[in-house]
Short mmCIF file of C-alpha atoms in Angstrom, two decimals:
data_model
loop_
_atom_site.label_atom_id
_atom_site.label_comp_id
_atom_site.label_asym_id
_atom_site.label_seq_id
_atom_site.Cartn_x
_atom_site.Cartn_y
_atom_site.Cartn_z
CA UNK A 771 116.53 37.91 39.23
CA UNK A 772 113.61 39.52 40.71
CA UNK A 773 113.73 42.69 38.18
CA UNK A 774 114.80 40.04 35.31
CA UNK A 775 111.21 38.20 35.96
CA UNK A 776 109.23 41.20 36.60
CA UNK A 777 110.56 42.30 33.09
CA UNK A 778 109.58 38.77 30.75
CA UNK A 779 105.90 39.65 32.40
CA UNK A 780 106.41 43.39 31.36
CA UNK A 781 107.60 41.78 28.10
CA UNK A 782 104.39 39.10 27.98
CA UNK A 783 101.51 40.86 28.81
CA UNK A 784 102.85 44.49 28.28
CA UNK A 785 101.39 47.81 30.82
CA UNK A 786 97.89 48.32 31.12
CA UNK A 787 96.29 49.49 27.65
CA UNK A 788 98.35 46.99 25.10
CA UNK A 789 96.12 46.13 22.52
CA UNK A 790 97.80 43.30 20.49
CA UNK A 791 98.45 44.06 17.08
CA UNK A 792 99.80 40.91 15.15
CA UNK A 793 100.93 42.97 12.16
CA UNK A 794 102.68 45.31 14.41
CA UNK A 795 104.17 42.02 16.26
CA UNK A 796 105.78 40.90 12.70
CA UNK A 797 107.14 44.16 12.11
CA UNK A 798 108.79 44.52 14.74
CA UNK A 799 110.48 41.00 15.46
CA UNK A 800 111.50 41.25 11.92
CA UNK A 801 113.38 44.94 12.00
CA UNK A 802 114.69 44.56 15.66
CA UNK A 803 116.60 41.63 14.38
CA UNK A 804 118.03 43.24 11.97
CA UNK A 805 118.28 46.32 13.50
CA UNK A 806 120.21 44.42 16.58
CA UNK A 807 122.28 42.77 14.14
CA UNK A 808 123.26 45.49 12.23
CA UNK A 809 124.71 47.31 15.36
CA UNK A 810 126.62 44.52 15.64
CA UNK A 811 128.07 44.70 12.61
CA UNK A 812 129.23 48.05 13.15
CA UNK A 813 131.05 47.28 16.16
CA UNK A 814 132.52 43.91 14.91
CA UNK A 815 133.52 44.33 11.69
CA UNK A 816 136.87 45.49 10.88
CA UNK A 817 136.45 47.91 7.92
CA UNK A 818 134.93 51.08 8.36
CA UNK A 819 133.07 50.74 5.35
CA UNK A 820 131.23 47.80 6.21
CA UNK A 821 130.35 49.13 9.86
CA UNK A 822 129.08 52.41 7.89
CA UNK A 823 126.90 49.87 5.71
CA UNK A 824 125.82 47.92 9.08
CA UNK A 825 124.78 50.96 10.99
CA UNK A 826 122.79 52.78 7.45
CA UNK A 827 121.00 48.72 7.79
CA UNK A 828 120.10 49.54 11.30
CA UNK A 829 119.20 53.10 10.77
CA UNK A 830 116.76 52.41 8.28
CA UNK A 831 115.16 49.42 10.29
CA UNK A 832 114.60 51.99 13.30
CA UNK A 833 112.70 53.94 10.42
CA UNK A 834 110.59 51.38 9.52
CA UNK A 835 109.99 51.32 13.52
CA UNK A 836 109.37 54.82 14.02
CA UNK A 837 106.36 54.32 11.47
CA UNK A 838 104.99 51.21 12.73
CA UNK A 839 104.41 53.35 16.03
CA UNK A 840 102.49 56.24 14.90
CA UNK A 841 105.69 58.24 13.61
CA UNK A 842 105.67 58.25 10.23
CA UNK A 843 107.42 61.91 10.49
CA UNK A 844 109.97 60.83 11.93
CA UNK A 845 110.60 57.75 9.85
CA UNK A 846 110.58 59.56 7.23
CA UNK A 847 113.34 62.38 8.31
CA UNK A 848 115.39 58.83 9.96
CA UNK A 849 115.50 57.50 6.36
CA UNK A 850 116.34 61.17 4.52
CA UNK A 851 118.63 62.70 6.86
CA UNK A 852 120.21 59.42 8.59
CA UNK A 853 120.49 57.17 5.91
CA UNK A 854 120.65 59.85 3.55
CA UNK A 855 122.75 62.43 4.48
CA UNK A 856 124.58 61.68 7.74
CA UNK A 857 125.88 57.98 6.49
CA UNK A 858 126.40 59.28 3.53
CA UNK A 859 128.90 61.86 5.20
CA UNK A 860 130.28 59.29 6.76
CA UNK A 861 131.04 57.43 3.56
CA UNK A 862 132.33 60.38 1.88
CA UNK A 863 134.68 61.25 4.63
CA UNK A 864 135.94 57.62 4.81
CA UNK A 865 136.66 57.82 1.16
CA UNK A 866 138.63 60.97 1.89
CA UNK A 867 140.68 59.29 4.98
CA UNK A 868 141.59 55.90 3.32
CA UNK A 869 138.68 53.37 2.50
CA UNK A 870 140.71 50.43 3.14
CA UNK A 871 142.18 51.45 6.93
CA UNK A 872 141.08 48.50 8.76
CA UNK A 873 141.41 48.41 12.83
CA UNK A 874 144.37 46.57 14.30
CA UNK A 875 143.43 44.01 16.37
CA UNK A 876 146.49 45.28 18.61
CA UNK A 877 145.37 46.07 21.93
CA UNK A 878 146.61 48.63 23.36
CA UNK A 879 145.48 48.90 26.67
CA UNK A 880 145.32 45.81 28.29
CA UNK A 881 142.02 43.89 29.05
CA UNK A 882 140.33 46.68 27.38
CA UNK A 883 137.49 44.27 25.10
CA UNK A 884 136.82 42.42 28.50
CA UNK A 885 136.34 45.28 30.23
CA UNK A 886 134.10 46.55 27.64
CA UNK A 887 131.98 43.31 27.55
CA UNK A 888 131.83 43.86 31.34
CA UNK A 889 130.58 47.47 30.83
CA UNK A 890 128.03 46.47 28.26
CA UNK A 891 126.70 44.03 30.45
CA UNK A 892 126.55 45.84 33.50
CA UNK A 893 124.93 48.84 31.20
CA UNK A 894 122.25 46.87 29.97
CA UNK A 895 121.10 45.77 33.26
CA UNK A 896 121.51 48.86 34.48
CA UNK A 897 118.87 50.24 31.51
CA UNK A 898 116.49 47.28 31.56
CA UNK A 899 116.27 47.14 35.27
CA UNK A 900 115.21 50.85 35.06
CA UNK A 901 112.67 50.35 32.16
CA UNK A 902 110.95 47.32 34.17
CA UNK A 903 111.15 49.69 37.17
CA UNK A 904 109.61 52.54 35.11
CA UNK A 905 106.84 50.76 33.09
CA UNK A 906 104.79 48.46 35.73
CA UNK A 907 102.27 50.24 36.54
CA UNK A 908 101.47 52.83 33.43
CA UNK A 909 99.07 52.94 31.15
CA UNK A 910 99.78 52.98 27.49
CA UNK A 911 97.48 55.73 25.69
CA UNK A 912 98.40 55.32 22.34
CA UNK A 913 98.70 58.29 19.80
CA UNK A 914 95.44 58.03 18.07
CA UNK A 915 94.18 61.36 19.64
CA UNK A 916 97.06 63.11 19.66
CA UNK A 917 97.41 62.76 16.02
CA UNK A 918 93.85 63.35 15.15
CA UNK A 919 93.80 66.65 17.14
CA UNK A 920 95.05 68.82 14.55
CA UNK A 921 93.90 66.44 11.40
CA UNK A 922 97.63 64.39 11.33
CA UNK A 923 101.06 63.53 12.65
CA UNK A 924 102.79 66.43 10.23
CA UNK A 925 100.49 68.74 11.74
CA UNK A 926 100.70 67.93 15.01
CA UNK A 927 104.57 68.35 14.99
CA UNK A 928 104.07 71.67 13.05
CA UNK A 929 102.55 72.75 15.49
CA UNK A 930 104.05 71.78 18.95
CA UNK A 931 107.30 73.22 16.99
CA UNK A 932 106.20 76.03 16.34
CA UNK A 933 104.18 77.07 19.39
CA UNK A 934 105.43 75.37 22.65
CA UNK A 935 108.99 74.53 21.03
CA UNK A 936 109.75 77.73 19.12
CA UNK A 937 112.67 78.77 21.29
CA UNK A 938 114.30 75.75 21.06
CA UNK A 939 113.46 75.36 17.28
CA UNK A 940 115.24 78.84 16.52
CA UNK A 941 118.14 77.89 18.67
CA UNK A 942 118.42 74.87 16.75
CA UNK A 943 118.90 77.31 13.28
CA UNK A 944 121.75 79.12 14.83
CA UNK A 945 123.12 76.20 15.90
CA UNK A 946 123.11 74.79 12.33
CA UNK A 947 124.60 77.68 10.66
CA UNK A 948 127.43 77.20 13.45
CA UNK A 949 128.26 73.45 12.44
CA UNK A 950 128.49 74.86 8.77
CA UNK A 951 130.41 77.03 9.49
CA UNK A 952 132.53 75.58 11.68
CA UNK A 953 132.80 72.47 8.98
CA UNK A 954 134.34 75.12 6.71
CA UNK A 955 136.92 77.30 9.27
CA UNK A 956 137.94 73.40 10.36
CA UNK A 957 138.77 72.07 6.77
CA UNK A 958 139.97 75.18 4.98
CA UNK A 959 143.46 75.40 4.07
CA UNK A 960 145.35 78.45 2.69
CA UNK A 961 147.07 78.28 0.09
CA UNK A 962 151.07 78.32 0.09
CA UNK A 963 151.48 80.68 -2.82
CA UNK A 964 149.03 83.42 -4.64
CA UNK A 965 147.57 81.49 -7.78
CA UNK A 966 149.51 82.26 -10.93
CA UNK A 967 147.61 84.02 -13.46
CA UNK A 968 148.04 83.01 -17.01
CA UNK A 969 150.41 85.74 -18.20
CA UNK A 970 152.68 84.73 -15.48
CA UNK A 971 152.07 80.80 -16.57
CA UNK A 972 152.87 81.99 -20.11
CA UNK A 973 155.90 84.11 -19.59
CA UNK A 974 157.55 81.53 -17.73
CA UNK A 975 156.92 78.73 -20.67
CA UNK A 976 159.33 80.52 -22.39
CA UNK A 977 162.08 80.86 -20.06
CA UNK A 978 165.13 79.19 -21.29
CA UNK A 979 164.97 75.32 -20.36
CA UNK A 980 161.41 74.95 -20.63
CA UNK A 981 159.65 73.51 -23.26
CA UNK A 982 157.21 75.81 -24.61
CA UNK A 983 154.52 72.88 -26.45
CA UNK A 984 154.02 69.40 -25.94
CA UNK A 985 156.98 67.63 -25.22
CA UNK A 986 156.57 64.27 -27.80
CA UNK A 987 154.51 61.05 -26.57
CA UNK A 988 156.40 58.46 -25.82
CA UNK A 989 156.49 54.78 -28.16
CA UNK A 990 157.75 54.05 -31.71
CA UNK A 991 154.36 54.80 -33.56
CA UNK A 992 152.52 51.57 -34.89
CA UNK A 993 155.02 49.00 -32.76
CA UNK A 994 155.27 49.55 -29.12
CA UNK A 995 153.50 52.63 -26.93
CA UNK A 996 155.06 52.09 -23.50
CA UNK A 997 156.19 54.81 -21.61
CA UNK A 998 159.70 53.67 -20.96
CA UNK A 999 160.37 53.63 -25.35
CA UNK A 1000 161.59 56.94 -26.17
CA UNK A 1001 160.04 58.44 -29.98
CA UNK A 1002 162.39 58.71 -32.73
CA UNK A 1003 162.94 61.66 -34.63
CA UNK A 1004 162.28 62.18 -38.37
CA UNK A 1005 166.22 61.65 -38.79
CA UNK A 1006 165.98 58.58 -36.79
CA UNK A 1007 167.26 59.81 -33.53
CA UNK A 1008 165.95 59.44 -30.02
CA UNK A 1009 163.94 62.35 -28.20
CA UNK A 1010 164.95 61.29 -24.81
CA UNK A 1011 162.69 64.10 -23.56
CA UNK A 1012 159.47 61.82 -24.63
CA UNK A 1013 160.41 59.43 -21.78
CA UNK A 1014 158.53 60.72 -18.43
CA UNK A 1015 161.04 62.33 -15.98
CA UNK A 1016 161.37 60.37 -13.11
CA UNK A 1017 161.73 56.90 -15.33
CA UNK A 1018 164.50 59.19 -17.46
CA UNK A 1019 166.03 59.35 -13.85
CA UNK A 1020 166.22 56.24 -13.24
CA UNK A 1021 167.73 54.79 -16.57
CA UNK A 1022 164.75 53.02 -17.20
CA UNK A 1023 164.69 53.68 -21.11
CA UNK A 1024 164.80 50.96 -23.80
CA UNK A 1025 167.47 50.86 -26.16
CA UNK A 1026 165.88 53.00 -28.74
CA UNK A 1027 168.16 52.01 -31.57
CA UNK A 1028 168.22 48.50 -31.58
CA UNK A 1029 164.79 48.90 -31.77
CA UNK A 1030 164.87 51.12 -34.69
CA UNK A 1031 166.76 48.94 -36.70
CA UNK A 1032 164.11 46.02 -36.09
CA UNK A 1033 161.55 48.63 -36.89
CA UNK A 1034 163.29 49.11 -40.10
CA UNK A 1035 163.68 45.68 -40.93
CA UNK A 1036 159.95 44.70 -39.83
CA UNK A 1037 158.86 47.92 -42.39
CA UNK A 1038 160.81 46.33 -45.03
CA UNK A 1039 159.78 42.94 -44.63
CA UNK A 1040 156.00 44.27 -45.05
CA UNK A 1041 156.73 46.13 -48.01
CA UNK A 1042 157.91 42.78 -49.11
CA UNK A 1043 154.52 41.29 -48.30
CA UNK A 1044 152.43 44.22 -50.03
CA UNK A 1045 154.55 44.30 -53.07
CA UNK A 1046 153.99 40.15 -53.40
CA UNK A 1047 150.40 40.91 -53.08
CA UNK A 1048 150.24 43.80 -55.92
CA UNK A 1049 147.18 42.22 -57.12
CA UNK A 1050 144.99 42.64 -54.13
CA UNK A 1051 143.67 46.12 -52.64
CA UNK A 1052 145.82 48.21 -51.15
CA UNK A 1053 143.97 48.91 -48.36
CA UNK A 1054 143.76 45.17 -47.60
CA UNK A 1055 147.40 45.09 -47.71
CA UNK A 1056 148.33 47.73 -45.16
CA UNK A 1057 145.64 46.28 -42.64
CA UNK A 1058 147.45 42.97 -42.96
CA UNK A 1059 150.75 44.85 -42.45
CA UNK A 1060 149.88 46.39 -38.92
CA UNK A 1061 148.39 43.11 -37.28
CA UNK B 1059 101.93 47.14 20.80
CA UNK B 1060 103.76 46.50 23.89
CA UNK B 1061 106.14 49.42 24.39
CA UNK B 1062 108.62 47.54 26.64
CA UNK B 1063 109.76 45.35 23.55
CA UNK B 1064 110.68 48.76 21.96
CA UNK B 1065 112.36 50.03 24.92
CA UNK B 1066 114.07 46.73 25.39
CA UNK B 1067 115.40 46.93 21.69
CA UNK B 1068 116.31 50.77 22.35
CA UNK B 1069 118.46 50.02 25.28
CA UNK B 1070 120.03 46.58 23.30
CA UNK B 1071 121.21 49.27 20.77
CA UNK B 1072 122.29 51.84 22.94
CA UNK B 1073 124.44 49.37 25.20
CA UNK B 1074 126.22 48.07 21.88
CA UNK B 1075 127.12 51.37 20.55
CA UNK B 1076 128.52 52.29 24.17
CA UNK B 1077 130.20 48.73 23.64
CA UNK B 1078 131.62 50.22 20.46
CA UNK B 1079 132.80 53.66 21.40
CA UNK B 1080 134.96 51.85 23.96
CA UNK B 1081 136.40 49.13 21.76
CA UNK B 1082 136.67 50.77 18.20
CA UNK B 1083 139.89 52.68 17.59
CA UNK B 1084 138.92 54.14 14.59
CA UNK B 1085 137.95 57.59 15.01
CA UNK B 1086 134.90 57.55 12.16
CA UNK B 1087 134.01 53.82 13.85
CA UNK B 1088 133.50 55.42 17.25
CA UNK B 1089 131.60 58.31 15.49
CA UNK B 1090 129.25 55.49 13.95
CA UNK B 1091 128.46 54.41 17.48
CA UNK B 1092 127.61 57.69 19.03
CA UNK B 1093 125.16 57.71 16.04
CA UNK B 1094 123.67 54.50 17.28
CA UNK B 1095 123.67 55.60 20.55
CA UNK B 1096 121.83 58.69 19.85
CA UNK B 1097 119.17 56.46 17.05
CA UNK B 1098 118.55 54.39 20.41
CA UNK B 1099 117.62 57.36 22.87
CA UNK B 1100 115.10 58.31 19.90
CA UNK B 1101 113.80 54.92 19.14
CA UNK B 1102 112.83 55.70 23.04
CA UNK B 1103 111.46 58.83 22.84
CA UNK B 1104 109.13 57.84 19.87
CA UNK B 1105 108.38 54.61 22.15
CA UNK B 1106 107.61 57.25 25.10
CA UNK B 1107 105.87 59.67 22.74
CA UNK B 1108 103.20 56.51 22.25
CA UNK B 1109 103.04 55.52 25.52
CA UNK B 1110 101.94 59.04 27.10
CA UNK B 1111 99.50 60.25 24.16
CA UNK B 1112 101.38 63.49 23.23
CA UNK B 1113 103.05 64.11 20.36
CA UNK B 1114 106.71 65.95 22.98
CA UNK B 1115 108.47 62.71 22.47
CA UNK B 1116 108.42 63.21 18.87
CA UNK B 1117 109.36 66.98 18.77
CA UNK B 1118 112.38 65.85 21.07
CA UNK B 1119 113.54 62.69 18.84
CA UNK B 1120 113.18 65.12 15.71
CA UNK B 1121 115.63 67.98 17.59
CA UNK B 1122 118.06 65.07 18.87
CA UNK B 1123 118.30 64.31 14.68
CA UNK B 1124 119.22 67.89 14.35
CA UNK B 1125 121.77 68.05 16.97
CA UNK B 1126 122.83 64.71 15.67
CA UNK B 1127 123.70 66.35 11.87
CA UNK B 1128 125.55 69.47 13.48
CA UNK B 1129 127.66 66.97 15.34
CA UNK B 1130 128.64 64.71 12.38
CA UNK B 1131 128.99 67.70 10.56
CA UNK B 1132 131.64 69.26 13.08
CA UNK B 1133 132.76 66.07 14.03
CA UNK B 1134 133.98 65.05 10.85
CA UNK B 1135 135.60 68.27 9.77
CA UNK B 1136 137.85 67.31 13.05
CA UNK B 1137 138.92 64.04 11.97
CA UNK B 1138 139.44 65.28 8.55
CA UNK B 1139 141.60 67.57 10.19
CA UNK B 1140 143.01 65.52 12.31
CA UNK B 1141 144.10 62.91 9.52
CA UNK B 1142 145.49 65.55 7.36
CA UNK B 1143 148.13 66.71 10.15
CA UNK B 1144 148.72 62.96 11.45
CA UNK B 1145 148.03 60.97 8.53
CA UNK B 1146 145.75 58.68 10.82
CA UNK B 1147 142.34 58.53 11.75
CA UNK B 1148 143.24 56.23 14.90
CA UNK B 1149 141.83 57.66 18.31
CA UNK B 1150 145.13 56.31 19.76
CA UNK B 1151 147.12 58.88 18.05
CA UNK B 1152 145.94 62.01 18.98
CA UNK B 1153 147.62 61.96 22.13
CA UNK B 1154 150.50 63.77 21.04
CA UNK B 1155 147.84 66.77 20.97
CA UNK B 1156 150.58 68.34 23.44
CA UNK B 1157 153.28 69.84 20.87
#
C-alpha cells in the first residue's frame, strides 16, 4: 500500500527535473493505450494471425514512443526492423505452418491460466514496486545535451557504437552471420533422389506405357468441360485416358455415350435452326447455336 | 515528461507478454510474447537513456533489437522444423523430443 502510494505521487508530480510537456502528455496516453491493448490482443486472441497483427499495433506504438522521447533512431529501426521485418517473419512463417491453427482452449495442465494471472500479478508488483523504489529521489536530465554534443541523435549513436561499443558491435556481426546461417543448416532438406536431367526425363517418356504428349483434356467440346466427362474420339469413342487418374479410379466417369447421342441430337436440332434461318448471317446463326 | 509513466507502461507490457509465454500454446504465439517482452525492456532503456542524459541506454535498446532479429531468425527455423517432423506447431507436443 505504502509503495502503491509512493508510486501515484511518482506518477503525479514525476522525479525532480519533469518539465511538463502537454504535447508529450497526449502522445503518450494515446499510444500506451493502444500499445497496452494491443499486447493484449496478442495474448487473448485465438488466431495467431491476429495476435501477430496485435503485437505489429503495439510495436509500432512503442515507435512512436521511442521518438516522442528523444529517440527518433530508434523509432525509426522499431518501425523498419520490428514491424518490418521481424513481424513480417512471423507472418510468413505462420503462412508456412497453417494460417488458420487456432489454440485449443483445452487445458492441459490444470489451473494453469489462474496461475498465470497470479504470476502476472505478483510480477507487476514485483516491477512497479522496484521502479517506485528506484526513481524517488533522481533527477531527470533529459537528452538535450547529449544529443547536441556531436550535432544529433544519429551521430551520437554513431559514435558511442563505434568507439566505447565497438567490441560488442563486432560481436553482434558474427553473431548475425550465425543466425543466418543457422536459419539455413535448420530448414534445409536433402533431397531423396539426384534431380533428373532432361535426357533422362525424355528417355523415360517413351518407355512403353507412358504417354509421350498431352494426354486429351477432358469435356465434350462446346457442351460440358468437367473433369469427370471423358473426350470423344473423332470416331465417336471415349478416351478414357482424358479423365484425371484418381477420379478414373474411382468410377467417377459420366456415361460418355449417352451423352454423345444427345450431343448428336442437340447438333442436329441446331442445324435445323440455322438452315430455317438461311436468310440471316451465318455468323449470327452459329452464335445463336452455342448459347 | 515524467519517466515513471513510461516505465510503468514498460513493465504493463512486459508482465503481459510473461502472462502470454505461460498461457499461449502455440509455439509462434509464445515467440510473439518474448518479442513483447524484449520491446518492453527497450521501451525502458530508451526511458533510462532520458532520464540519465547519455545516449548508453540507446546503444543498448538498439543491440537488444539485434539480438532480438537473430533470435526470431533461429527461432523460427526451429519451429519450422519442428512442424515439418510433427506436423504441429503446439509447445505441448514436443515432448516426445526423447525418441
Amino acid at each position: 500500500m505504502n509503495t502503491l502510494a509512493s508510486l501515484g505521487a511518482l506518477v503525479a508530480e514525476g522525479p525532480v527535473g519533469v518539465t511538463q510537456n502537454t504535447g508529450e502528455q497526449v502522445t503518450f496516453w494515446v499510444c500506451a493505450t493502444l500499445a497496452v491493448i494491443g499486447a493484449g490482443g496478442t495474448v487473448l486472441s485465438r488466431k495467431a494471425v491476429h495476435s501477430a497483427l496485435f503485437i505489429a499495433l503495439t510495436m509500432i506504438n512503442l515507435a512512436v514512443l521511442y521518438v516522442a522521447q528523444d529517440a527518433p533512431f530508434l523509432g525509426m529501426v522499431q518501425v523498419i526492423v520490428y514491424t518490418g521485418a521481424v513481424m513480417m517473419l512471423f507472418v510468413f512463417v505462420l503462412m508456412v505452418v497453417g494460417v488458420d491453427a487456432s489454440d485449443s482452449l483445452v487445458e492441459t495442465l490444470k489451473g494453469q491460466r489462474a496461475l498465470a494471472g497470479v504470476a502476472f500479478v505478483g510480477f507487476l508488483g514485483l516491477l512497479l514496486a522496484g521502479i517506485t523504489d528506484s526513481l524517488s529521489g533522481t533527477t531527470v536530465v533529459g537528452l538535450t545535451e547529449a544529443n547536441a554534443e556531436h550535432g544529433g541523435n544519429i551521430q551520437g549513436i554513431g559514435v558511442a557504437i563505434f568507439t566505447r561499443y565497438l567490441l560488442a558491435f563486432e560481436v553482434t556481426s558474427a553473431l548475425l552471420i550465425t543466425a543466418a546461417v543457422g536459419a539455413m543448416v535448420l530448414t534445409h532438406r536433402e533431397r531423396a533422389e539426384p534431380r533428373k536431367s532432361q535426357a533422362q526425363l525424355s528417355t523415360e517418356r517413351f518407355t512403353p506405357g507412358q504417354h509421350p504428349v498431352n494426354k486429351p483434356s477432358p469435356g465434350v467440346y462446346a457442351r460440358n468441360n468437367a473433369v469427370d466427362m471423358p473426350a470423344l474420339l473423332p470416331d465417336g469413342t471415349v478416351a478414357e485416358d482424358s479423365v484425371p487418374g484418381p477420379l478414373r479410379l474411382e468410377g467417377d466417369i459420366r456415361d460418355a455415350d449417352r451423352l454423345a447421342i444427345e450431343e448428336a441430337e442437340h447438333l442436329l436440332a441446331h442445324e435445323a435452326v440455322i438452315i430455317d434461318s438461311s436468310g440471316g448471317d451465318p455468323l449470327d446463326a452459329s452464335q445463336e447455336g452455342r448459347e | 515528461m515524467n519517466p515513471t509513466n513510461y516505465l510503468v507502461l514498460s513493465a504493463i507490457l512486459f508482465s503481459i507478454g510473461a502472462a502470454g509465454v505461460l498461457v499461449r500454446r502455440n509455439a509462434i504465439v509464445v515467440f510473439m510474447c518474448i518479442e513483447l517482452m524484449l520491446n518492453a525492456s527497450n521501451l525502458a532503456f530508451v526511458t533510462f537513456a532520458r532520464t540519465n542524459g547519455t545516449l548508453d541506454g540507446q546503444v543498448v535498446a538498439f543491440f537488444v533489437m539485434v539480438v532480438a532479429a537473430a533470435e526470431v531468425v533461429i527461432g523460427l527455423a526451429i519451429i519450422v522444423t519442428i512442424f515439418r517432423t510433427r506436423n504441429s506447431a503446439s509447445v505441448d507436443e514436443p515432448n516426445l523430443l526423447k525418441l
